[in-house]
XYZ file of C-alpha atoms in Angstrom:
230
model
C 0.000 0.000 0.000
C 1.147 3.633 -0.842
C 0.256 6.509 1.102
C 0.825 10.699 0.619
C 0.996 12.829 2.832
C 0.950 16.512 2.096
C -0.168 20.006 2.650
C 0.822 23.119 4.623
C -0.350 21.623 8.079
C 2.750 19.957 8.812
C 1.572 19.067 12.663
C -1.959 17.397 11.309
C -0.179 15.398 8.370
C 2.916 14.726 11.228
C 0.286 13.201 13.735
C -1.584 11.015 10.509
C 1.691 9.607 10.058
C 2.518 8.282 13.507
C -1.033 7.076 13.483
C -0.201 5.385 10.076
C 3.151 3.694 11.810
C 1.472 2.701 14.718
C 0.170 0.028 12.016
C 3.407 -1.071 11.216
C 4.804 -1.318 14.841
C 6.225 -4.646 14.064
C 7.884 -3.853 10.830
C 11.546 -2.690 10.313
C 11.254 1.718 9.627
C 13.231 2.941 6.681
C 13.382 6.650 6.896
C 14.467 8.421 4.137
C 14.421 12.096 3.253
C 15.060 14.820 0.652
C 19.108 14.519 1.227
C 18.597 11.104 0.737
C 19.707 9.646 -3.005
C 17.534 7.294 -4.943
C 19.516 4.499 -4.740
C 18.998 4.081 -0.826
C 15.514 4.435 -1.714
C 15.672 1.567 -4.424
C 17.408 -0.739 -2.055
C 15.152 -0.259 0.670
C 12.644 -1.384 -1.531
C 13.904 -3.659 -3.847
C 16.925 -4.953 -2.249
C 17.168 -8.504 -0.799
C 17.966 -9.080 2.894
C 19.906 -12.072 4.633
C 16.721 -11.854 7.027
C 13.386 -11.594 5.557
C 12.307 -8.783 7.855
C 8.604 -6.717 6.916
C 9.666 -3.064 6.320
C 7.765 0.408 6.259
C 9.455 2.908 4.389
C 9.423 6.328 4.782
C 10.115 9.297 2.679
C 10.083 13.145 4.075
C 10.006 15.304 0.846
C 11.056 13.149 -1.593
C 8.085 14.101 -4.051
C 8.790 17.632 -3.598
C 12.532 17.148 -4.273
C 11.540 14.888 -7.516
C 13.195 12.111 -6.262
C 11.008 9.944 -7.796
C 8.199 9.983 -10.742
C 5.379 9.100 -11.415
C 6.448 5.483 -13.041
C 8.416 5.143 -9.881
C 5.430 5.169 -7.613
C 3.770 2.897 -10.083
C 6.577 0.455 -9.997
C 5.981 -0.039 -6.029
C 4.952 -3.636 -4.899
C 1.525 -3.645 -3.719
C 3.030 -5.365 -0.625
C 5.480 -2.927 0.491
C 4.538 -0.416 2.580
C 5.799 2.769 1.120
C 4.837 6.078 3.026
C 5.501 9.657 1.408
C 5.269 12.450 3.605
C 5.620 16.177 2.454
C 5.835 19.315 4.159
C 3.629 21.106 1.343
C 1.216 20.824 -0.933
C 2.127 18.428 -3.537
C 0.492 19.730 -7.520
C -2.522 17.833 -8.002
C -1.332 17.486 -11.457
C 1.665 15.071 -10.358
C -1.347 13.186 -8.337
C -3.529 12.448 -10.881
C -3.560 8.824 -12.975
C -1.118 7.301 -10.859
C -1.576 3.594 -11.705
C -0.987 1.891 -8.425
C -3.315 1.087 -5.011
C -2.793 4.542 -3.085
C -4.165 6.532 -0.067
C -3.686 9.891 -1.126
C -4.405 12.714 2.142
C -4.289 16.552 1.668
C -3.768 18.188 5.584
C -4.647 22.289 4.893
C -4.127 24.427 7.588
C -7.901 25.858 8.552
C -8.214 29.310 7.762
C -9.531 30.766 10.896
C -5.930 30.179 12.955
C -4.108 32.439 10.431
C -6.662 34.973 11.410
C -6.308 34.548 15.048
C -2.286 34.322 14.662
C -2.682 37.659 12.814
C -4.542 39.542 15.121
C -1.909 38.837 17.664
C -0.689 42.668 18.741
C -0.364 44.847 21.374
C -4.138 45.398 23.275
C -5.940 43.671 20.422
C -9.239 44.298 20.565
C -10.274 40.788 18.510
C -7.294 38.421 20.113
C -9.879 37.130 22.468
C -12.700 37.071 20.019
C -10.689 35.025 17.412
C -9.627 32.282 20.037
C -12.612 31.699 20.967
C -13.908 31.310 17.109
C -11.485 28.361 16.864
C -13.415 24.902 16.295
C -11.950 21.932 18.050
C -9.778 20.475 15.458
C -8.203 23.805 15.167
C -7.852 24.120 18.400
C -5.791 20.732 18.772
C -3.045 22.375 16.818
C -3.076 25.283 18.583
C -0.275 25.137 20.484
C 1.795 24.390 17.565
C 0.868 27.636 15.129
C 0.872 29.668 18.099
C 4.429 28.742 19.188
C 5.359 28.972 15.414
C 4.268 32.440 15.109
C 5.413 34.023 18.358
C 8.915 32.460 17.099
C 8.811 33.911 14.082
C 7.870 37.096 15.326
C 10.944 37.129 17.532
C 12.996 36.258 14.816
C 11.545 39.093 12.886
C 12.478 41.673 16.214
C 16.079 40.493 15.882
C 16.053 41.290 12.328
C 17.198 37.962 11.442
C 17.772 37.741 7.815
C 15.006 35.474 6.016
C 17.585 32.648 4.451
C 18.499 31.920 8.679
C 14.667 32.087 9.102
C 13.730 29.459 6.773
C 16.536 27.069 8.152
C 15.625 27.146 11.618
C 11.371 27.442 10.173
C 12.344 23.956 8.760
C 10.378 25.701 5.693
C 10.691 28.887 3.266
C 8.630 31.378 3.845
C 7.360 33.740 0.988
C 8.173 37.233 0.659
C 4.687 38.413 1.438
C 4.385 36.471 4.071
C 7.634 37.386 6.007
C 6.643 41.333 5.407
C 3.567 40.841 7.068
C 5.740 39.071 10.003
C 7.647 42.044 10.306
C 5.000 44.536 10.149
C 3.178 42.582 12.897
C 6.158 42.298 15.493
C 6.411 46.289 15.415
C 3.121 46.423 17.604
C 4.719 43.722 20.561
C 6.978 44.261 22.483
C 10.338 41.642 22.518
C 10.611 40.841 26.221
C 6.195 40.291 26.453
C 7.051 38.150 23.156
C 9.673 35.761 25.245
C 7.330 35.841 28.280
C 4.571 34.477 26.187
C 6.626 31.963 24.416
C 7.752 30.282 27.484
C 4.281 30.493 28.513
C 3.476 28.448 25.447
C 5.803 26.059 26.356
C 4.971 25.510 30.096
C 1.345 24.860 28.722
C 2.304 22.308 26.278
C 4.467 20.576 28.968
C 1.352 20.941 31.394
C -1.172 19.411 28.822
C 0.999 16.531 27.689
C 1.889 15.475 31.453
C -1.896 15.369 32.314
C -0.934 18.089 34.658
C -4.081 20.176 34.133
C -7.957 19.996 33.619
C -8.114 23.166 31.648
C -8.532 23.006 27.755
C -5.831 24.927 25.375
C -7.756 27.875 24.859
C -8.577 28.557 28.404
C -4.800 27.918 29.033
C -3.854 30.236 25.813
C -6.523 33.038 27.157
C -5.079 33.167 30.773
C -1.434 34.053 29.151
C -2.974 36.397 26.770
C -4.755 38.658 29.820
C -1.352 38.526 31.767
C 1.031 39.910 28.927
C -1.387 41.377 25.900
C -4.073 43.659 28.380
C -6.548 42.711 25.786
């Protein structure tokens, strides 16, 4: 069975993909990625072992770094597991008429957090508003976009050149959409930026322990009215 993986939320498509291994917890894990070459990726597949051990393989990126074709995924063995995962959005043109048995998952980040991450500023007036909008399943990847974007924006107040902030991103970021970065750290303030990113991180440490009853937004609210006055 082949699976993809892609689109631009990398911590939904991340989570489907441990799900997806949790299936294979007996099998030998081949990861691969974009630095990878092809012919690790043919021998993982098509190579012979001394011991006939079941293998999962996994490839980060390799689509978007055209490490293989469409014939390629074609040329897969119905019985070997072969799992692509991508970090973006992979053309639905490449996707189409693939001749093989394939599980094909798009993971797009719901609008309505971008919102909320954008109307993070200085006494916002629609901060609170916006986090409560959030439906559940945004909500479960809260923590992660928030985190994201309060890092970015302290990137942006050390006026960190964009080539270091796609390498520690782990993902370019458009021109447009660093500007706007930029233009929103100007209304916060650096140290209420640090004090709200370790906030973020005592709450995901809190949540994941089982330390606490409350839910992510209430969590996310109570940080908000200590450092943004909203």
């Amino acid at each position: 069975m082949i699976y993809i993986l892609h689109g631009n939320d990398t911590l939904a498509s991340y989570n489907r993909l441990q799900l997806l291994l949790n299936n294979f917890q007996d099998f030998e894990k081949i990861k691969l990625d974009e630095k990878s070459e092809k012919d690790e990726y043919v021998m993982a597949l098509f190579g012979q072992d001394l011991i006939e051990e079941n293998k999962v393989i996994i490839c980060a990126n390799f689509l978007s770094a055209k490490k293989v074709i469409k014939k390629d995924i074609a040329n897969i063995p119905e019985a070997k597991p072969v799992i692509f995962w991508e970090k973006e959005k992979i053309n639905s043109k490449f996707l189409t008429n693939i001749k093989a048995k394939i599980l094909i998952e798009e993971f797009k980040t719901p609008a309505k957090i971008f919102y909320f991450l954008d109307s993070l500023s200085h006494k916002s007036k629609q901060l609170m508003t916006k986090l409560k909008s959030l439906s559940d399943e945004e909500t479960r990847s809260l923590i992660w976009h928030l985190s994201n974007r309060v890092m970015l924006l302290l990137l942006a107040k050390l006026n960190t050149p964009i080539e270091s902030v796609n390498m520690i991103n782990g993902r370019p970021l458009q021109d447009w959409q660093w500007d706007r970065i930029t233009k929103q750290a100007q209304s916060l303030d650096t140290k209420v930026l640090r004090k709200i990113f370790h906030g973020i991180l005592k709450i995901d440490f809190l949540i994941k322990n089982g330390n606490t009853d409350l839910n992510e937004k209430t969590l996310i609210s109570i940080l908000f009215l200590k450092y943004i006055h909203t």
